Amino acid sequence: MIDRDMAPLLQVSDLSRHYGGQVGCEDVSFELYPGEVLGVVGESGSGKTTLLKCIAGLLPPSAGTVSFDTRVDGPRDIYAMSEPERRMLMRTDWGIVFQNPREGLRMNVSAGANVGERLMAVGARNYGEIRGNAVDWLTKVEMDLGRIDHLPETFSGGMQQRLQIARNLVTQPRLVFMDEPTSGLDVSVQARLLDLIRGLVRQLGIACVVVTHDLGVVRLLSHRLMVMRGGRVVEHGLTDQVLDDPQHPYTQLLVSSILPV
Amino acid sequence: MDGTPNAATPETLAGYNFAYLDEQTKRMIRRATLKAVAIPGYQVPFGSREMPLPYGWGTGGIQVTASIIGVEDTLKVIDQGADDTTNAVNIRRFFAKTAGVATTEKTAEASIIQTRHRIPEEPLRADQIIVYQVPQPEPLRFIEPREAETRKMHALSEYGIMHVGLYEEIAHFGRITQGYNYPVQVDDRYIMAPSPIPKFDNPKMDHMPALQLFGAGREKRIYAVPPHTKVKSLDFEDHPFTIESWEQTCALCGSEESYLDEVITDDRGSRLFVCSDSDYCRTRRDAGHEGSGLPVPAEPDTTASEPAGESS
């Protein structure tokens, strides 16, 4: 699935973000290949979300570059692009699944319109086709089609997250960022959602950056794992390798603090 | 536009400048108006003044009119298509008092037409200006409450969201139900709120020979459509834009083409359909056209379909 002969899809070099004197993240570098899922773990305040915002184009870094392999022009620094280009990229080739669905959904329009919005934003003007696409994607994320015209507000947390995923995948992005996609959901819903994400990512060959504090999520989803602490990456490697044979004392602590069932 | 300072003629109100506003304010509004004409459909901010009438009664339109009106202009003011409603009568009287200009109810005789809710049925000419009173100038506001964000969306032409609103209507009701303030795209660029005119009037805005100015007093915005500019109503390929139609004709003048108001005539639901444009209706009646003059009886059940014989 991961094709390392191809150019990396996303290349992050020496990325730092400071908030005044505070360190958000410091000297982070990694590459992400097409179809690869990268997990980022660490405790609260370790800089995971800052890193995600920086690489997702939501927060300009203090130093370093984020380069994305665009379809037309090849690798380009996303912060050197013009704003229209970056916003276009963000709603076509990228997706962002937020921890809080209120950030990622339009709560005052129906589920179908939420899925169709990105299509209309890139110029779709045929109601029948937009509707067809919405039905198609709601089916793929296992939503009840009877709810297509209901407001997301009336949905459960798990349904809202699935709707967010459908809304992001409808333009067939090549890269999706996920910020704690399963936190706040009960374990059975979590399991179903993880299963769904894993299936879709494999099937569509989407590259993913998943930020979470839940080691179970990364074990299931990600190929590679980055462990962060105090804004720095302390350990980086294949997921199973890092979790089964942690080298850094902090990673050892993290792995040993998983509660056995 | 030749209102020189203190040019108020003896018959106008003493102590007030010509057309109420001071000359510096008019100059500022004219600058905003010129910019608006230069960028069709773009909302130009301006320093809206307190006017001697409440917000929502036409403070924007009245300021635009005050800054473009000259002693030789003839003013017509309409509200809901009619010349004799409170708002129209008062604004007309306001300019008669403060500017001493001639006023008229005849669309053809007016050089400036200030309007709320309608565009006259009679086609406007190149030597006329129509001024719209606008309550909410921002067409994106219903879905995006942040002003900084809507400005960015306009700047970057990110207008997909407008169709989300139309999608919602089709999804819930099977058709586009927006009946007034129907969003338009001006000159293939800016999305614009045409003010609360019925969508029946939207096609009249397209390539209109007259200059169209829009003033929003509370929201402090002026925008414009220059003469002969493309104005397209938004729609979907498979749900094209359509205007309202009636099975009835005007009860007074028998018109089959004008926008009809439905007037309830008794407590059993009988209705009278009459032209909303009072000048158009009167002109037709003067020319000898006549309607039935009779109210339409109430439909037995609102959910029942029309009798087959009545449909055209």
Tab-separated table of N, CA, C and O in Angstrom, chain B residues 134-191:
chain	number	residue	atom	x	y	z
B	134	VAL	N	-31.944	48.610	1.430
B	134	VAL	CA	-31.465	47.260	1.721
B	134	VAL	C	-31.359	47.030	3.227
B	134	VAL	O	-30.646	47.747	3.911
B	135	PRO	N	-32.054	46.037	3.753
B	135	PRO	CA	-31.884	45.732	5.184
B	135	PRO	C	-30.608	44.944	5.475
B	135	PRO	O	-29.886	45.243	6.399
B	136	GLN	N	-30.339	43.905	4.693
B	136	GLN	CA	-29.167	43.059	4.937
B	136	GLN	C	-28.392	42.897	3.627
B	136	GLN	O	-28.794	42.144	2.759
B	137	PRO	N	-27.266	43.627	3.484
B	137	PRO	CA	-26.556	43.601	2.207
B	137	PRO	C	-25.712	42.344	1.988
B	137	PRO	O	-25.274	42.090	0.876
B	138	GLU	N	-25.475	41.578	3.050
B	138	GLU	CA	-24.525	40.461	2.932
B	138	GLU	C	-25.248	39.154	2.600
B	138	GLU	O	-25.893	38.566	3.468
B	139	PRO	N	-25.147	38.663	1.357
B	139	PRO	CA	-25.873	37.438	0.997
B	139	PRO	C	-25.322	36.195	1.691
B	139	PRO	O	-26.006	35.181	1.772
B	140	LEU	N	-24.085	36.260	2.185
B	140	LEU	CA	-23.488	35.078	2.813
B	140	LEU	C	-23.796	35.007	4.309
B	140	LEU	O	-23.454	34.042	4.968
B	141	ARG	N	-24.425	36.063	4.830
B	141	ARG	CA	-24.571	36.167	6.281
B	141	ARG	C	-25.347	35.008	6.897
B	141	ARG	O	-25.066	34.557	7.995
B	142	PHE	N	-26.369	34.512	6.163
B	142	PHE	CA	-27.241	33.492	6.747
B	142	PHE	C	-26.465	32.235	7.123
B	142	PHE	O	-26.850	31.492	8.004
B	143	ILE	N	-25.346	32.006	6.441
B	143	ILE	CA	-24.615	30.769	6.709
B	143	ILE	C	-23.282	31.059	7.367
B	143	ILE	O	-22.686	30.197	7.985
B	144	GLU	N	-22.795	32.281	7.263
B	144	GLU	CA	-21.490	32.612	7.839
B	144	GLU	C	-21.604	33.916	8.619
B	144	GLU	O	-21.596	34.996	8.043
B	145	PRO	N	-21.706	33.824	9.946
B	145	PRO	CA	-21.926	35.033	10.733
B	145	PRO	C	-20.704	35.938	10.866
B	145	PRO	O	-20.849	37.102	11.229
B	146	ARG	N	-19.499	35.427	10.570
B	146	ARG	CA	-18.298	36.246	10.783
B	146	ARG	C	-18.035	37.172	9.590
B	146	ARG	O	-17.873	36.712	8.466
B	147	GLU	N	-17.975	38.488	9.865
B	147	GLU	CA	-17.763	39.461	8.797
B	147	GLU	C	-16.396	39.258	8.130
B	147	GLU	O	-16.268	39.317	6.907
B	148	ALA	N	-15.345	39.008	8.953
B	148	ALA	CA	-14.010	38.823	8.377
B	148	ALA	C	-14.024	37.657	7.390
B	148	ALA	O	-13.388	37.714	6.335
B	149	GLU	N	-14.768	36.613	7.746
B	149	GLU	CA	-14.810	35.427	6.900
B	149	GLU	C	-15.613	35.682	5.615
B	149	GLU	O	-15.204	35.264	4.539
B	150	THR	N	-16.736	36.403	5.720
B	150	THR	CA	-17.518	36.650	4.505
B	150	THR	C	-16.733	37.548	3.540
B	150	THR	O	-16.782	37.365	2.337
B	151	ARG	N	-15.982	38.500	4.078
B	151	ARG	CA	-15.175	39.349	3.196
B	151	ARG	C	-14.132	38.531	2.462
B	151	ARG	O	-13.873	38.737	1.285
B	152	LYS	N	-13.535	37.591	3.206
B	152	LYS	CA	-12.536	36.720	2.578
B	152	LYS	C	-13.194	35.864	1.504
B	152	LYS	O	-12.650	35.660	0.428
B	153	MET	N	-14.398	35.363	1.799
B	153	MET	CA	-15.095	34.530	0.822
B	153	MET	C	-15.397	35.319	-0.447
B	153	MET	O	-15.260	34.813	-1.564
B	154	HIS	N	-15.790	36.596	-0.290
B	154	HIS	CA	-16.027	37.435	-1.465
B	154	HIS	C	-14.731	37.649	-2.227
B	154	HIS	O	-14.671	37.532	-3.453
B	155	ALA	N	-13.668	37.957	-1.474
B	155	ALA	CA	-12.393	38.265	-2.111
B	155	ALA	C	-11.882	37.088	-2.926
B	155	ALA	O	-11.326	37.256	-4.005
B	156	LEU	N	-12.105	35.879	-2.405
B	156	LEU	CA	-11.562	34.694	-3.069
B	156	LEU	C	-12.616	33.982	-3.925
B	156	LEU	O	-12.375	32.889	-4.419
B	157	SER	N	-13.773	34.605	-4.082
B	157	SER	CA	-14.873	33.990	-4.854
B	157	SER	C	-15.227	32.601	-4.347
B	157	SER	O	-15.490	31.705	-5.133
B	158	GLU	N	-15.212	32.410	-3.031
B	158	GLU	CA	-15.582	31.099	-2.487
B	158	GLU	C	-17.087	31.080	-2.250
B	158	GLU	O	-17.556	31.337	-1.145
B	159	TYR	N	-17.820	30.773	-3.300
B	159	TYR	CA	-19.267	30.940	-3.247
B	159	TYR	C	-20.040	29.626	-3.221
B	159	TYR	O	-21.255	29.631	-3.359
B	160	GLY	N	-19.322	28.498	-3.081
B	160	GLY	CA	-20.016	27.208	-3.060
B	160	GLY	C	-21.107	27.160	-2.002
B	160	GLY	O	-22.131	26.532	-2.179
B	161	ILE	N	-20.870	27.873	-0.921
B	161	ILE	CA	-21.786	27.858	0.216
B	161	ILE	C	-23.175	28.396	-0.152
B	161	ILE	O	-24.169	27.979	0.420
B	162	MET	N	-23.256	29.295	-1.137
B	162	MET	CA	-24.557	29.823	-1.548
B	162	MET	C	-25.446	28.693	-2.050
B	162	MET	O	-26.645	28.680	-1.824
B	163	HIS	N	-24.824	27.761	-2.758
B	163	HIS	CA	-25.617	26.655	-3.278
B	163	HIS	C	-26.022	25.681	-2.184
B	163	HIS	O	-26.969	24.923	-2.358
B	164	VAL	N	-25.293	25.689	-1.068
B	164	VAL	CA	-25.695	24.849	0.059
B	164	VAL	C	-27.085	25.279	0.538
B	164	VAL	O	-27.949	24.449	0.817
B	165	GLY	N	-27.324	26.589	0.576
B	165	GLY	CA	-28.632	27.099	0.972
B	165	GLY	C	-29.722	26.627	0.018
B	165	GLY	O	-30.799	26.196	0.448
B	166	LEU	N	-29.439	26.690	-1.284
B	166	LEU	CA	-30.434	26.261	-2.270
B	166	LEU	C	-30.639	24.742	-2.196
B	166	LEU	O	-31.757	24.244	-2.307
B	167	TYR	N	-29.518	24.015	-1.973
B	167	TYR	CA	-29.606	22.551	-1.824
B	167	TYR	C	-30.575	22.189	-0.701
B	167	TYR	O	-31.415	21.310	-0.847
B	168	GLU	N	-30.434	22.909	0.428
B	168	GLU	CA	-31.273	22.622	1.581
B	168	GLU	C	-32.755	22.757	1.239
B	168	GLU	O	-33.580	21.947	1.648
B	169	GLU	N	-33.074	23.800	0.481
B	169	GLU	CA	-34.478	24.017	0.128
B	169	GLU	C	-35.010	22.893	-0.749
B	169	GLU	O	-36.124	22.407	-0.551
B	170	ILE	N	-34.199	22.484	-1.734
B	170	ILE	CA	-34.654	21.400	-2.612
B	170	ILE	C	-34.791	20.111	-1.806
B	170	ILE	O	-35.761	19.358	-1.944
B	171	ALA	N	-33.814	19.855	-0.910
B	171	ALA	CA	-33.845	18.620	-0.122
B	171	ALA	C	-35.096	18.561	0.755
B	171	ALA	O	-35.699	17.508	0.915
B	172	HIS	N	-35.489	19.709	1.299
B	172	HIS	CA	-36.626	19.697	2.226
B	172	HIS	C	-37.974	19.865	1.532
B	172	HIS	O	-38.969	19.314	1.972
B	173	PHE	N	-38.009	20.654	0.456
B	173	PHE	CA	-39.312	20.992	-0.146
B	173	PHE	C	-39.445	20.561	-1.610
B	173	PHE	O	-40.472	20.785	-2.223
B	174	GLY	N	-38.380	20.017	-2.170
B	174	GLY	CA	-38.467	19.550	-3.544
B	174	GLY	C	-38.265	20.619	-4.590
B	174	GLY	O	-38.270	20.341	-5.787
B	175	ARG	N	-38.123	21.875	-4.174
B	175	ARG	CA	-37.873	22.955	-5.118
B	175	ARG	C	-37.202	24.100	-4.369
B	175	ARG	O	-37.181	24.114	-3.133
B	176	ILE	N	-36.651	25.064	-5.110
B	176	ILE	CA	-36.058	26.233	-4.470
B	176	ILE	C	-37.194	27.118	-3.991
B	176	ILE	O	-38.026	27.564	-4.779
B	177	THR	N	-37.268	27.336	-2.668
B	177	THR	CA	-38.416	28.052	-2.124
B	177	THR	C	-38.125	29.516	-1.838
B	177	THR	O	-39.038	30.264	-1.508
B	178	GLN	N	-36.862	29.907	-1.936
B	178	GLN	CA	-36.523	31.313	-1.707
B	178	GLN	C	-37.339	32.187	-2.662
B	178	GLN	O	-37.218	32.071	-3.871
B	179	GLY	N	-38.179	33.062	-2.112
B	179	GLY	CA	-39.083	33.841	-2.967
B	179	GLY	C	-38.670	35.280	-3.113
B	179	GLY	O	-39.035	35.943	-4.082
B	180	TYR	N	-37.911	35.807	-2.155
B	180	TYR	CA	-37.469	37.193	-2.233
B	180	TYR	C	-36.015	37.245	-1.803
B	180	TYR	O	-35.503	36.291	-1.213
B	181	ASN	N	-35.346	38.370	-2.104
B	181	ASN	CA	-33.920	38.500	-1.800
B	181	ASN	C	-33.154	37.302	-2.366
B	181	ASN	O	-32.258	36.758	-1.733
B	182	TYR	N	-33.532	36.905	-3.572
B	182	TYR	CA	-32.952	35.717	-4.202
B	182	TYR	C	-31.542	36.054	-4.696
B	182	TYR	O	-31.375	36.973	-5.489
B	183	PRO	N	-30.511	35.331	-4.217
B	183	PRO	CA	-29.125	35.756	-4.500
B	183	PRO	C	-28.783	35.747	-5.994
B	183	PRO	O	-29.229	34.875	-6.736
B	184	VAL	N	-28.009	36.749	-6.390
B	184	VAL	CA	-27.594	36.864	-7.788
B	184	VAL	C	-26.079	37.001	-7.861
B	184	VAL	O	-25.429	37.391	-6.895
B	185	GLN	N	-25.547	36.669	-9.021
B	185	GLN	CA	-24.131	36.907	-9.280
B	185	GLN	C	-24.030	38.021	-10.313
B	185	GLN	O	-24.642	37.959	-11.373
B	186	VAL	N	-23.260	39.064	-9.981
B	186	VAL	CA	-23.173	40.234	-10.833
B	186	VAL	C	-21.911	40.153	-11.689
B	186	VAL	O	-20.808	39.972	-11.163
B	187	ASP	N	-22.071	40.265	-12.992
B	187	ASP	CA	-20.942	40.313	-13.917
B	187	ASP	C	-20.001	39.119	-13.700
B	187	ASP	O	-18.784	39.260	-13.759
B	188	ASP	N	-20.550	37.960	-13.417
B	188	ASP	CA	-19.790	36.721	-13.193
B	188	ASP	C	-18.780	36.840	-12.061
B	188	ASP	O	-17.815	36.070	-12.016
B	189	ARG	N	-18.980	37.759	-11.145
B	189	ARG	CA	-17.998	37.917	-10.067
B	189	ARG	C	-18.656	37.903	-8.682
B	189	ARG	O	-18.724	36.861	-8.064
B	190	TYR	N	-19.143	39.041	-8.227
B	190	TYR	CA	-19.621	39.104	-6.851
B	190	TYR	C	-21.037	38.552	-6.710
B	190	TYR	O	-21.903	38.824	-7.543
B	191	ILE	N	-21.240	37.798	-5.620
B	191	ILE	CA	-22.594	37.390	-5.251
B	191	ILE	C	-23.210	38.560	-4.493
B	191	ILE	O	-22.563	39.163	-3.643
